[in-house]
Amino acid sequence: MFPMMMESPKLLISFFFLFSIFIAGQNARGGVNASARLQQQSLKDKKQAFQAKKLFVFGDSYADTGNSEYEAASWKQPYGITYPGHPSGRYSDGRLLTDFLAKFYGLETPTAYRFIKDKDDPHLQYGVNFAYGGTGAFATGEGYPNLADQIDLLNKYLKDSVINKSDLETSLSFLSVNGNDYTAYYHQNGTTEGLPSYIFSVVEKIAKNMESLHELGARKIAVSGMPPQDCIPEFAQSVTECNEILNIFVSLHNFFLKNAVSRLNTESGDSSYHILDLNSAFKTVFNSSTRNESRCGNVDSKGQPLYKVCNDRKSAFYWDEIHPTQAGWRAAYDQALKHALEEIN
């Protein structure tokens, strides 16, 4: 998330200048040249159809199905009101991105890591979800396991023979990274001038984590492209006016991410790395959003709700100030994500 862009027009001008210099520098250092693109196209032409046997999930609240602590909003009313009918740790009124990824492959949603009891747990047949709300590539909060921490948990499963290398080779490993690093950067007094370089470091860290999964045996690794931030209720100018400035940063993040994924495919030679384009998916289905003075799940001193649940959740894209409704995720899946997954396969 990029709230610092709302601070001053001068900062915006400064950023445009820095943005152009930084992009020019990256292109001069190589970027994605014609040879790399031709090689990647060749790899794409050769790849075989892929059917994931399991799903291993890493990342943030767009994918977390229950790993966050019980004090988190996702474990409070009215989260989960649509599915499963009570709070389940999902940051939505119902199903979210992980559920629809599993649906695409005809799998049950992989169980959150915290609920796996032992190596004989029958839920392991569908994979494992390590995602934890609020996390990112770097440290974003005390006690929040970042991507590397989550991958370490997977590695421990491998060492303890809870899963094996074959499980990874025949599964989709998915990383959901949607801006918590930038929120942390802002709260740590990061500057707009330093943001382009920081965005580059975040993407490089994501790429390093993808590479770590490949080294552990994963052969189908996808990462979320960052969705648009302009109409997220947390940052929108008003109920009817979005904050389009924020998408400048989103574009830079996604530009670096595309280059990094292309580079990884060129280096590995096996077309293992992919981007699940949430940006296009969200833009395809954006309709409207609402904004309340209080956050979803908040209550007053007497325990009375400070939020109001909309009458027709199926017509709303956003559930709270940041997270889509089940209907929002379903629309994104039906209109764009399903096609993106077919491209990955």
Coordinates of N, CA and C in Angstrom, one line a residue, residues 15 22 53 55 69-70 77 84 112 118 157 176 190 206 217 265 280 282-283 285 290 292 314 322 329:
F15 N 8.8 12.0 -7.7 CA 8.7 10.6 -8.0 C 8.8 10.4 -9.5
F22 N 15.2 5.7 -12.8 CA 15.4 4.3 -12.3 C 15.1 3.3 -13.5
K53 N -1.4 -31.4 -8.3 CA -1.9 -32.5 -7.4 C -2.2 -31.9 -6.0
L55 N -1.7 -27.9 -3.5 CA -1.5 -26.5 -3.6 C -0.7 -26.0 -2.3
E69 N -3.4 -14.9 14.1 CA -3.8 -15.1 15.5 C -5.3 -14.9 15.7
Y70 N -5.8 -15.5 16.8 CA -7.3 -15.4 17.0 C -7.7 -14.0 17.4
Q77 N -16.7 -11.5 14.2 CA -17.8 -11.2 13.4 C -17.6 -9.8 12.7
P84 N -17.8 -19.8 6.0 CA -18.7 -20.9 6.2 C -19.9 -20.6 7.1
A112 N -4.9 -24.6 6.6 CA -3.9 -23.6 7.2 C -2.9 -24.4 8.0
D118 N -0.3 -33.6 12.4 CA 0.9 -34.4 12.2 C 1.1 -34.9 10.8
Y157 N 9.0 -29.3 6.9 CA 8.1 -30.4 6.5 C 8.9 -31.4 5.6
S176 N 1.4 -14.9 -2.5 CA 0.4 -13.8 -2.5 C 1.1 -12.6 -1.8
G190 N 9.6 5.9 5.7 CA 10.2 5.9 4.4 C 9.8 7.0 3.5
I206 N 11.2 -11.0 -3.3 CA 10.2 -11.9 -3.8 C 10.8 -13.0 -4.7
G217 N 12.5 -27.9 -4.9 CA 11.9 -28.9 -5.8 C 10.7 -28.5 -6.5
N265 N 13.0 -17.4 -15.3 CA 12.8 -18.4 -16.3 C 13.9 -18.6 -17.2
S280 N -5.0 -7.1 -13.7 CA -5.9 -7.2 -14.8 C -7.3 -7.7 -14.3
F282 N -8.7 -7.6 -11.3 CA -9.5 -6.6 -10.5 C -10.0 -5.6 -11.4
K283 N -9.2 -5.1 -12.4 CA -9.7 -4.0 -13.2 C -10.9 -4.5 -14.1
V285 N -13.3 -6.4 -13.3 CA -14.6 -6.5 -12.6 C -14.9 -5.3 -11.6
T290 N -17.6 0.8 -1.1 CA -18.1 1.7 0.0 C -17.1 1.9 1.0
N292 N -16.7 3.1 5.2 CA -17.3 3.4 6.5 C -16.3 4.1 7.3
K314 N -23.4 -9.6 -2.5 CA -23.1 -10.1 -3.8 C -22.9 -9.0 -4.8
I322 N -9.9 -3.2 2.7 CA -8.8 -3.6 1.9 C -9.2 -4.9 1.1
W329 N -14.1 -11.9 -5.3 CA -13.1 -12.9 -5.7 C -13.7 -13.8 -6.8

